[in-house]
Coordinates of C-alpha atoms in Angstrom, one line a residue:
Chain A
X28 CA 223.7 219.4 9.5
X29 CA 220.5 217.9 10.7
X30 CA 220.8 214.5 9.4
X31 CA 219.9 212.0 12.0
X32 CA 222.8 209.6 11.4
X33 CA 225.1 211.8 12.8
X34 CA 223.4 211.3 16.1
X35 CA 224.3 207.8 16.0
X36 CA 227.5 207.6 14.9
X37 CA 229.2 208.5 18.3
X38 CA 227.2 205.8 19.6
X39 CA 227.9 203.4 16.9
X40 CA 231.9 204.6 17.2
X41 CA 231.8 203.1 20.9
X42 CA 230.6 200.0 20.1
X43 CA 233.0 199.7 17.4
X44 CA 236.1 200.7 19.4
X45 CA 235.5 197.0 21.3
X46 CA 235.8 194.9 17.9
X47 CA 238.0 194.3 15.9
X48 CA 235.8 195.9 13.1
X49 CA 237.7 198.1 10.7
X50 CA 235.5 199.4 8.9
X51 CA 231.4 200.3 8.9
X52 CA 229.3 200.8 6.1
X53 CA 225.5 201.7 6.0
X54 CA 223.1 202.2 3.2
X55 CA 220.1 203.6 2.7
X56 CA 218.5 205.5 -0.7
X57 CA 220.7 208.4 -1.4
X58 CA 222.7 208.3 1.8
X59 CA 225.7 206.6 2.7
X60 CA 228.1 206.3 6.0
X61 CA 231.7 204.8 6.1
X62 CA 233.0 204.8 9.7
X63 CA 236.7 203.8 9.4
X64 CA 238.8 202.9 12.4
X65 CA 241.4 205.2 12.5
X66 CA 239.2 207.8 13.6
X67 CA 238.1 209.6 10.2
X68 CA 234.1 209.9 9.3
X69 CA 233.1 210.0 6.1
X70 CA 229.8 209.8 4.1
X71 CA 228.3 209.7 0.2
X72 CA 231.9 207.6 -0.4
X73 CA 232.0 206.2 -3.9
X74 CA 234.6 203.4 -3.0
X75 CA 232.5 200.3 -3.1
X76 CA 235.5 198.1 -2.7
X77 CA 237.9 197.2 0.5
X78 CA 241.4 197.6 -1.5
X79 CA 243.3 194.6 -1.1
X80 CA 246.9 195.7 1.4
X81 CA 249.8 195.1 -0.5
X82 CA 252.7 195.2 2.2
X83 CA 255.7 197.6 0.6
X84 CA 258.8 196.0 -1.3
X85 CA 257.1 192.2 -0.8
X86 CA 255.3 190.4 -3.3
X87 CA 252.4 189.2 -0.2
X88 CA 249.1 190.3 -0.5
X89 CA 246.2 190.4 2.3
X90 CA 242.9 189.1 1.3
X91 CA 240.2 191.0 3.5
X92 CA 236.3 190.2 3.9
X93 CA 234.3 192.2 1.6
X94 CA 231.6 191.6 3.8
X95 CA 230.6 190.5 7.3
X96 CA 229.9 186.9 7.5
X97 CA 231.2 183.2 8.8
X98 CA 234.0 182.1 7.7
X99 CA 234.0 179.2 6.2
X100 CA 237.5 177.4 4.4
X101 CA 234.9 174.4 3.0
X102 CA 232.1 174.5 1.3
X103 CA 229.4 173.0 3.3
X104 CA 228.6 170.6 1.0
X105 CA 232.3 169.5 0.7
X106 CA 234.4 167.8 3.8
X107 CA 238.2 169.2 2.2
X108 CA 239.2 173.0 2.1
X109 CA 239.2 175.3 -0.7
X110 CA 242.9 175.6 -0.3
X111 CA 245.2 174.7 1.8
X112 CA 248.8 176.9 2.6
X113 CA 251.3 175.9 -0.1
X114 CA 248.3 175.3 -2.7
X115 CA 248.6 177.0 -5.9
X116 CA 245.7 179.2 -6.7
X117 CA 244.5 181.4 -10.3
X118 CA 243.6 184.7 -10.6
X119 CA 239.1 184.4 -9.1
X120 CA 239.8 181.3 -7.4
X121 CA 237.5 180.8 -4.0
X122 CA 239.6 181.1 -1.1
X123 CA 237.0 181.2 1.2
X124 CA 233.1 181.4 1.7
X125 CA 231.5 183.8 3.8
X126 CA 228.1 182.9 5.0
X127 CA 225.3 185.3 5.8
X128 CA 222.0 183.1 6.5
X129 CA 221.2 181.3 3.4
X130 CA 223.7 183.2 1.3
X131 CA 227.3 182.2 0.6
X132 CA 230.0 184.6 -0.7
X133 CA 232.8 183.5 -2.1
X134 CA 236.4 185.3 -1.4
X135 CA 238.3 185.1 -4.7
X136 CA 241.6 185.3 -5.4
X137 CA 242.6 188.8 -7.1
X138 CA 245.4 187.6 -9.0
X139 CA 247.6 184.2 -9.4
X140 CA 249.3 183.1 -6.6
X141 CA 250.4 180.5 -3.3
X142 CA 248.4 180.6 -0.4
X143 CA 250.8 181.5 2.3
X144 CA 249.0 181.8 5.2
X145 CA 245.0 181.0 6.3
X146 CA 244.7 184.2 8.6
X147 CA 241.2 183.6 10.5
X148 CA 239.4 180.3 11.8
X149 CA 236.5 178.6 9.8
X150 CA 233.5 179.7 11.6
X151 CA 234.6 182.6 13.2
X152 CA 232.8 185.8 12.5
X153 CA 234.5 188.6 10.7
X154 CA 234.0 192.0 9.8
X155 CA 234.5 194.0 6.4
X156 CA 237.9 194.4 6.0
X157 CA 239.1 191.4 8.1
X158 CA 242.4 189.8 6.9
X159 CA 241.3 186.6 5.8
X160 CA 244.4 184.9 3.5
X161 CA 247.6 186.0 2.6
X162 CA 248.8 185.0 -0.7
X163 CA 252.4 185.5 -2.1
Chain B
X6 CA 223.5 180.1 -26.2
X7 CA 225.1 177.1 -25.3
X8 CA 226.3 174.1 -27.6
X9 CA 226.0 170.9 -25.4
X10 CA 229.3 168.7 -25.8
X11 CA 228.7 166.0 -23.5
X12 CA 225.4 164.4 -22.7
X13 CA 224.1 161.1 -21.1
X14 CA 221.0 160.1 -21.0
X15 CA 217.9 161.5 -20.0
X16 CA 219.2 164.9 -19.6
X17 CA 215.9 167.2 -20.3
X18 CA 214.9 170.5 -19.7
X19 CA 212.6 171.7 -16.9
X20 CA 210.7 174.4 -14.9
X21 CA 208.4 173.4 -12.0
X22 CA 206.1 171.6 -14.0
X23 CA 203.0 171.4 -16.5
X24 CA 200.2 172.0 -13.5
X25 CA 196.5 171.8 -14.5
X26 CA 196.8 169.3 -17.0
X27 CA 195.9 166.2 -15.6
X28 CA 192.2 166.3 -16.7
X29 CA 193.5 166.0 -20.1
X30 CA 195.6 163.7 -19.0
X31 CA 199.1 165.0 -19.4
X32 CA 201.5 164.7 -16.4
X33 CA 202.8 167.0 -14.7
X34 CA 206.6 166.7 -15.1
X35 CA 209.0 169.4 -13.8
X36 CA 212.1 168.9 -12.0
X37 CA 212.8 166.1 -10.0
X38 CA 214.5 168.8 -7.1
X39 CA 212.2 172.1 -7.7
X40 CA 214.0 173.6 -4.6
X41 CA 217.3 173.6 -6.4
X42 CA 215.6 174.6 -10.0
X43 CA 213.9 177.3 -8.2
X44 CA 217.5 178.5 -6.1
X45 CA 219.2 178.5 -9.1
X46 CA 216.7 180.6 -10.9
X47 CA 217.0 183.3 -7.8
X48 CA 221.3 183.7 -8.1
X49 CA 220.3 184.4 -11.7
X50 CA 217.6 187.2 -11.0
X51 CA 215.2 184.7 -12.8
X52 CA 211.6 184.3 -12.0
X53 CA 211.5 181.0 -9.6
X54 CA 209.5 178.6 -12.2
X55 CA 212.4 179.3 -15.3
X56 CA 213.3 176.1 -17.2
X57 CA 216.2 175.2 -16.6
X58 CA 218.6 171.8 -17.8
X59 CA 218.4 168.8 -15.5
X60 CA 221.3 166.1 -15.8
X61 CA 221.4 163.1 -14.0
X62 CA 223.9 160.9 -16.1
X63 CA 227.4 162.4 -16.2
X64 CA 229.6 163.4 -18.1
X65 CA 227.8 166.8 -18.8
X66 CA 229.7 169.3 -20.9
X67 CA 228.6 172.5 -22.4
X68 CA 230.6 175.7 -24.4
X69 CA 228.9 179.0 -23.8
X70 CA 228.9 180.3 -27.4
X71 CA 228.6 184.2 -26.0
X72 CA 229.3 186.2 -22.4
X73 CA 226.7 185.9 -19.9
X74 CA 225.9 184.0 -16.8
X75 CA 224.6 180.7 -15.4
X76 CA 224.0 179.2 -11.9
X77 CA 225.0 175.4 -10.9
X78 CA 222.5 173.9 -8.5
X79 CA 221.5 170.5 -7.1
X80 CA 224.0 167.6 -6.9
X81 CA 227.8 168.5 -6.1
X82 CA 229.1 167.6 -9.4
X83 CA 232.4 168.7 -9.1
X84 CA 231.7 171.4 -11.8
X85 CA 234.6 173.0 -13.6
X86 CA 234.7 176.3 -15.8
X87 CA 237.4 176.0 -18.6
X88 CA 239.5 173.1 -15.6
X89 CA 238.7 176.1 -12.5
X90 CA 236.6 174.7 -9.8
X91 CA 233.2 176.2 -9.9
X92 CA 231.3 176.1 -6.1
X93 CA 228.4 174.1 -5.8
X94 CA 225.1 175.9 -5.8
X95 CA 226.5 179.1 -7.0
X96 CA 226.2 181.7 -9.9
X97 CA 228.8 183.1 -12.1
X98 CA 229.7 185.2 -15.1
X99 CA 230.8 183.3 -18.4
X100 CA 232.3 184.5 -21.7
X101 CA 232.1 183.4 -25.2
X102 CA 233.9 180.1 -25.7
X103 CA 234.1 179.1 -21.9
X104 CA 233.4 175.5 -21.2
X105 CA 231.5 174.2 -18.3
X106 CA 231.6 170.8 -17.2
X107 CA 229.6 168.5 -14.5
X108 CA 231.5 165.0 -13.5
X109 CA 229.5 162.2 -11.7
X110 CA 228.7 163.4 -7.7
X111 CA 231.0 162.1 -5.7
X112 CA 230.0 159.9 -2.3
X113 CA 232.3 161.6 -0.1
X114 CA 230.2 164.9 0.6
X115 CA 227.9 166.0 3.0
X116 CA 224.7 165.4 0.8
X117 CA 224.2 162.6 -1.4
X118 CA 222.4 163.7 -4.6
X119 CA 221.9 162.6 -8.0
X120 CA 220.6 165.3 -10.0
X121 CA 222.4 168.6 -11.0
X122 CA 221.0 172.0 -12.5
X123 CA 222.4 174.1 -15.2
X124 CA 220.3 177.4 -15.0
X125 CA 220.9 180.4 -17.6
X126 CA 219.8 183.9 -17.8
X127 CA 215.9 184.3 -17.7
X128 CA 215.9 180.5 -18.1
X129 CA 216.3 178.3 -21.2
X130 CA 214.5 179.6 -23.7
X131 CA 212.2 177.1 -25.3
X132 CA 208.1 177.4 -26.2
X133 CA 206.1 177.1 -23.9
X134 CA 203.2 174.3 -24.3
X135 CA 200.1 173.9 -21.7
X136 CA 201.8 176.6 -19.6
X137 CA 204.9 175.0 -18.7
X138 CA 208.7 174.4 -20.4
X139 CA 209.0 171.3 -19.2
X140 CA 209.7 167.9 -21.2
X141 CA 207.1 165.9 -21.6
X142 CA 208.9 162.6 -22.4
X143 CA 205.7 160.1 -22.5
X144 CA 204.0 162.7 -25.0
X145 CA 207.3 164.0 -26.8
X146 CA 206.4 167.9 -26.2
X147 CA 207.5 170.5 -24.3
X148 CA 211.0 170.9 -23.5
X149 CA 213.7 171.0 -26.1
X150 CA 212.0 169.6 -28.9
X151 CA 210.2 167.2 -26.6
X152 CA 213.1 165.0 -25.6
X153 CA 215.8 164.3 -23.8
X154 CA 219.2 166.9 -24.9
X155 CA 221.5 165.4 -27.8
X156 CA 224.9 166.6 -28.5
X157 CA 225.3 168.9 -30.8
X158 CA 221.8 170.9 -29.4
X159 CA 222.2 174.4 -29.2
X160 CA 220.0 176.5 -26.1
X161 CA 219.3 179.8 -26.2
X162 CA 218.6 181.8 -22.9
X163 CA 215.9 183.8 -22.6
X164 CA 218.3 186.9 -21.2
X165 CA 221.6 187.7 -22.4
X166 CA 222.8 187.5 -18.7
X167 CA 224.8 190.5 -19.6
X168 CA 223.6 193.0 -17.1
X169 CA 224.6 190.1 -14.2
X170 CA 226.8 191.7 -11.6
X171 CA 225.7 189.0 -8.7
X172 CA 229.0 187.1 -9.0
X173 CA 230.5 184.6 -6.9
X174 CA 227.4 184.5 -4.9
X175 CA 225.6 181.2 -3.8
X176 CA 223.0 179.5 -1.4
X177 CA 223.4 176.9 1.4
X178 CA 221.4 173.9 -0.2
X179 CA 217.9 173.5 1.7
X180 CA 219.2 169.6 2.3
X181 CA 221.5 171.3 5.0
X182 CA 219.7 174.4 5.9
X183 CA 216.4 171.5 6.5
X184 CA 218.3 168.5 6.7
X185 CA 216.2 165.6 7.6
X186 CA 217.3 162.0 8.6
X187 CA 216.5 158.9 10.7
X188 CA 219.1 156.6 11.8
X189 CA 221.4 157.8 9.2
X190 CA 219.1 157.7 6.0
X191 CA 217.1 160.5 4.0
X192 CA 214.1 160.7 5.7
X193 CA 210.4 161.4 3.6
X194 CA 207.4 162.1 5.0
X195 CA 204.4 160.6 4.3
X196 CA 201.0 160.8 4.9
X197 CA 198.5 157.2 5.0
X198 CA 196.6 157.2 1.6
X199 CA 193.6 155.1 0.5
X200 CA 194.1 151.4 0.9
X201 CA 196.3 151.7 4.2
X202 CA 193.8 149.9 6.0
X203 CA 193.6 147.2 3.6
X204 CA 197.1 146.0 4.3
X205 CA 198.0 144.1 7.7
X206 CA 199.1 145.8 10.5
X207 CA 202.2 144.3 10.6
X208 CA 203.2 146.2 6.9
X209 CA 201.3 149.0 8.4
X210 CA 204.3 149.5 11.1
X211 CA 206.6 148.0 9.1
X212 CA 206.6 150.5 6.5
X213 CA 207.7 153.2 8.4
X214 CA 210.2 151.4 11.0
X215 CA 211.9 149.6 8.0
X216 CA 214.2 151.1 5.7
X217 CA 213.6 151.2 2.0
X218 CA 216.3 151.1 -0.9
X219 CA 216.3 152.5 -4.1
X220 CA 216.5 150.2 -6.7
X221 CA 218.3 150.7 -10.1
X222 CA 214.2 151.0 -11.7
X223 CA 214.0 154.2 -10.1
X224 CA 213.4 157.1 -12.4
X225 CA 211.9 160.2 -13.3
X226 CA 208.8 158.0 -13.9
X227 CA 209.0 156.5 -10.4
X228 CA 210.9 155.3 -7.5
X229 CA 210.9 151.2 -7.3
X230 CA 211.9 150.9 -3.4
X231 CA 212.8 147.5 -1.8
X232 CA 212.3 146.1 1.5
X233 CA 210.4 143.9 3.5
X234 CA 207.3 143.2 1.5
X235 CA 203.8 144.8 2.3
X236 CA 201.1 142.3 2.8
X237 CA 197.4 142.8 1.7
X238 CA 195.3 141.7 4.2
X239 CA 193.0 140.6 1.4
X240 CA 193.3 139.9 -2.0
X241 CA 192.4 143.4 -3.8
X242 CA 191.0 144.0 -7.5
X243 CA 190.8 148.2 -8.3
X244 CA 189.7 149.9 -11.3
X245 CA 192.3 152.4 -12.8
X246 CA 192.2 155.5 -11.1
X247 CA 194.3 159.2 -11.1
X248 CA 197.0 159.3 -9.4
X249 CA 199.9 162.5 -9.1
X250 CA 203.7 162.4 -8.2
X251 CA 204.1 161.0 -4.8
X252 CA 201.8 158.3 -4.4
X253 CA 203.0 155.2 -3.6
X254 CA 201.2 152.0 -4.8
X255 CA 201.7 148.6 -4.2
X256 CA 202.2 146.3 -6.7
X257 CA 201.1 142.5 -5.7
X258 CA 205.2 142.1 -4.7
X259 CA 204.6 143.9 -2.3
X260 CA 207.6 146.2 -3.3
X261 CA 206.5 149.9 -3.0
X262 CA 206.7 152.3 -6.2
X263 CA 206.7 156.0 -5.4
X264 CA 205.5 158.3 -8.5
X265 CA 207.6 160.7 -9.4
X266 CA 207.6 163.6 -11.7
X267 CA 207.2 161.9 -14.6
X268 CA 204.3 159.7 -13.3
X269 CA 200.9 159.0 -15.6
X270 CA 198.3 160.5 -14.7
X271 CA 196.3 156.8 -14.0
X272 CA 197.1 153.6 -12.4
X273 CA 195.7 150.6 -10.8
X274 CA 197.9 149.3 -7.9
X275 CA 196.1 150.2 -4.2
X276 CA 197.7 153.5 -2.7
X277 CA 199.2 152.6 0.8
X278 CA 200.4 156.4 1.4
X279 CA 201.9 159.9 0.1
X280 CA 204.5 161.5 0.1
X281 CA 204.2 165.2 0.9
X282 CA 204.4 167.6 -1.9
X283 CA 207.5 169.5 0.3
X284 CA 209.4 166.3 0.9
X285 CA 209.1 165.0 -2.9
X286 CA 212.9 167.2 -3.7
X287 CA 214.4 164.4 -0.9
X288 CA 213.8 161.4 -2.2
X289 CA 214.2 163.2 -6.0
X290 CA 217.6 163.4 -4.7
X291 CA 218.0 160.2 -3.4
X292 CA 221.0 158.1 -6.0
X293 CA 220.0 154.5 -6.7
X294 CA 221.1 152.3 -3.9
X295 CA 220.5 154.6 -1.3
X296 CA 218.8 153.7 1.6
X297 CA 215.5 155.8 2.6
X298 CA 212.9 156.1 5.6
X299 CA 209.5 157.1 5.5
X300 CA 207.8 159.3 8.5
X301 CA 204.2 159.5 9.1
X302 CA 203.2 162.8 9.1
X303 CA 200.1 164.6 9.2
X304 CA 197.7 167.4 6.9
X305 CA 198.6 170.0 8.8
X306 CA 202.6 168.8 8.9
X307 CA 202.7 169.0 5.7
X308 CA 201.2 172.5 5.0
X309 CA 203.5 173.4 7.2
X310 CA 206.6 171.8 5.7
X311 CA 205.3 173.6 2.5
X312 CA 205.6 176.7 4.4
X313 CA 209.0 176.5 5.6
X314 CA 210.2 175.8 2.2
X315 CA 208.5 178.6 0.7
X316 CA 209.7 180.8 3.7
X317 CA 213.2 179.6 3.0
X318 CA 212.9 180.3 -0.7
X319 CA 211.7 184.0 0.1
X320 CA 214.6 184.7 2.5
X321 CA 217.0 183.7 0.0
X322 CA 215.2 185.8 -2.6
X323 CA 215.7 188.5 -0.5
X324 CA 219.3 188.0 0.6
X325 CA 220.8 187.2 -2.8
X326 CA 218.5 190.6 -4.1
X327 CA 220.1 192.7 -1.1
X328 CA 223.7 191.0 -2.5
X329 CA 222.9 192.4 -6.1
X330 CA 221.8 195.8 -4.8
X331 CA 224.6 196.4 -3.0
X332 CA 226.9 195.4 -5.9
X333 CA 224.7 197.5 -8.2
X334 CA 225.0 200.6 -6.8
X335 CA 228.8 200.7 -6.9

């Protein structure tokens, strides 16, 4: 292999051993690099999506960032939270916004359900693949 | 297409405006905030300038007669998609049947505004007349029909909206990315305009230390602020003259008027000053009874104010493109 990348990534694996960071994507035209954090290296992945943790025998589900961004539980505009714990929520709900610059994302919910648990602090910083709310 | 359900008055669509047509004498007309037409033409993939529906009397209702897409922009109108909460200043996907609805912006948020955007896929799709889509109420052309949106009126996009993918994505309104206030009010920069030095000193200062209300005459036609009156120094007699959106004359109550979108092209009242082209979305925004400030500003200020709108614009462009890419090549 003479790709370049490659060079990097035992840099890039460093840095990323101090975060929390679970996962690292890059793009460019035609090539693509997943560096996961339990050690495996992968590249030209097709998976496009984090895949939402769904803990074993319990009806709880983890939402996780599908981005890096700020967290934000309000809309800027708004002073109250998109949902509190105990709140009801439908299936593509915003959770939560993520903000890159000028761009918001919002963090829907995948399916019906009561916000359990808020799992990461408005404004904080989180990676892709950062727990974000847990829903039961 | 959409079928409107609900509609108050005034409710017209818009693009940027009819430019280059004053020597005919048509205004220029356009929407009141052109920052949030053009954002939510760019979470649609539309050009900047699309037209777009502007509603500034609620209850606003619409049923999206097949799938596609549509962005919500401007005032937080608490805007709901078949009873789920839609975000402010975002786009979404829609299918046949749907039914969006905008409810009067509440006072509690971070921004008071007055004006909402509906914009669909590759904009509303009416004919265009002296190179714009905008309504052109004094005239009764352009627009839908050339008037204000009736219910019962069926628009039809210019896109299907089908091929959308940039769901759930929105911007940070420009009135908090550039927010700009004194002493707690919307501030509006403004530049001295012909007759400034025919009026006393004292109004001179006064109009930019004292604040100014908006009073229930204030329109797309033009702003009728309140305050301490300004005082000619003279008595004045003008000849009709051109004048453009942002202009503010004084009447002989000494009550400024600021032209807005909607403004004729002539008038006769002495110009004390301008407001700059890049503050004009502000006071667009500003409800009736609100409280605004004026700053004095200079030329090259305002270029420059221009510029950072512009530059914010572009960066969006290119975040909310970067968004769809990455969603695109899944």
């Amino acid at each position: 292999m003479t790709d370049p990348t490659l060079d990097w990534t035992q840099q890039i694996s460093g840095w990323l051993a101090g975060t929390d960071i679970e996962l690292l994507e890059l793009r460019g035209p035609g090539t693509r690099l997943r560096l996961k954090r339990n050690g495996s290296i992968r590249s030209n992945g097709s998976d496009d999506t984090v895949q939402n943790g769904t803990a074993a025998g319990s009806s709880a589900q983890v939402v996780r960032a599908g981005s890096v961004g700020v967290l934000l539980h309000a809309h800027p505009l708004r002073r109250e939270p998109l949902v509190r714990p105990g709140d009801a929520v439908r299936a593509g709900q915003a959770l939560a916004l993520l903000q890159l610059g000028a761009v918001l994302l919002a963090v829907a919910a995948p399916r019906d359900g009561v916000v359990k648990r808020l799992l990461a602090a408005h404004g904080s910083t989180v990676g892709y693949g950062t727990p974000l709310v847990e829903l039961e | 297409m959409i079928e409107i359900l609900t509609v108050g008055a005034l409710t017209t669509v818009q693009d940027l405006g009819r430019l280059g047509a004053l020597r005919w004498g048509v205004g220029t007309a356009g929407a009141m905030d052109p920052m949030a037409l053009a954002a939510g033409n760019l979470l649609l993939g539309n050009e900047r300038g699309s037209a777009a529906i502007e509603v500034q009397v609620y209850p606003f209702r619409v049923r999206f007669t097949h799938d596609g897409a549509f962005a919500v922009t401007g005032a937080d109108c608490a805007a709901t998609l078949d009873g789920l909460p839609v975000l402010p200043w975002s786009a979404h996907r829609v299918r046949a049947g749907q039914e969006l609805a905008f409810s009067v912006p509440q006072a509690g948020g971070r921004w008071r505004a007055s004006r909402a955007y509906l914009c669909l896929p590759g904009g509303v799709d009416v004919p265009e007349v002296l190179h714009s889509r905008s309504t052109q109420l004094r005239g009764a052309f352009g627009g839908f029909e050339g008037r204000p949106l009736r219910r019962g009126d069926v628009l039809r996009s210019a896109a299907s909206g089908a091929e959308f993918i940039a769901s759930d994505i929105g911007l940070l309104p420009p009135a908090l990315a550039m927010p700009l206030e004194r002493d707690g009010c919307t501030a509006i920069r403004a530049l001295p305009a012909a007759e400034y030095g025919r009026f006393t000193s004292a109004s001179c200062v006064g109009f930019w230390r004292n604040e100014w209300k908006v009073t229930p005459h204030s329109d797309r036609y033009g702003f009728r602020l309140a305050g301490e009156a300004l005082q000619r120094a003279a008595p004045m007699e003008m000849r009709s003259h051109g004048i453009v959106p942002g202009v503010v004359q004084v009447p002989p109550d000494g009550q400024p008027i600021v032209q807005m979108r909607d403004a004729q092209p002539s008038g006769g009242y002495p110009k004390f000053a301008t407001v700059i082209e890049a503050d004009l979305w502000r006071l667009g925004q500003a409800p009736i009874g609100s409280r605004v400030r004026f700053i004095e500003t200079t030329w090259d200020e305002a270029l420059a104010a221009q510029a950072e709108l512009e530059a914010w614009l572009v960066e969006a462009e290119r975040l909310v493109g970067l968004h769809r890419n990455s969603r695109g090549t899944a």
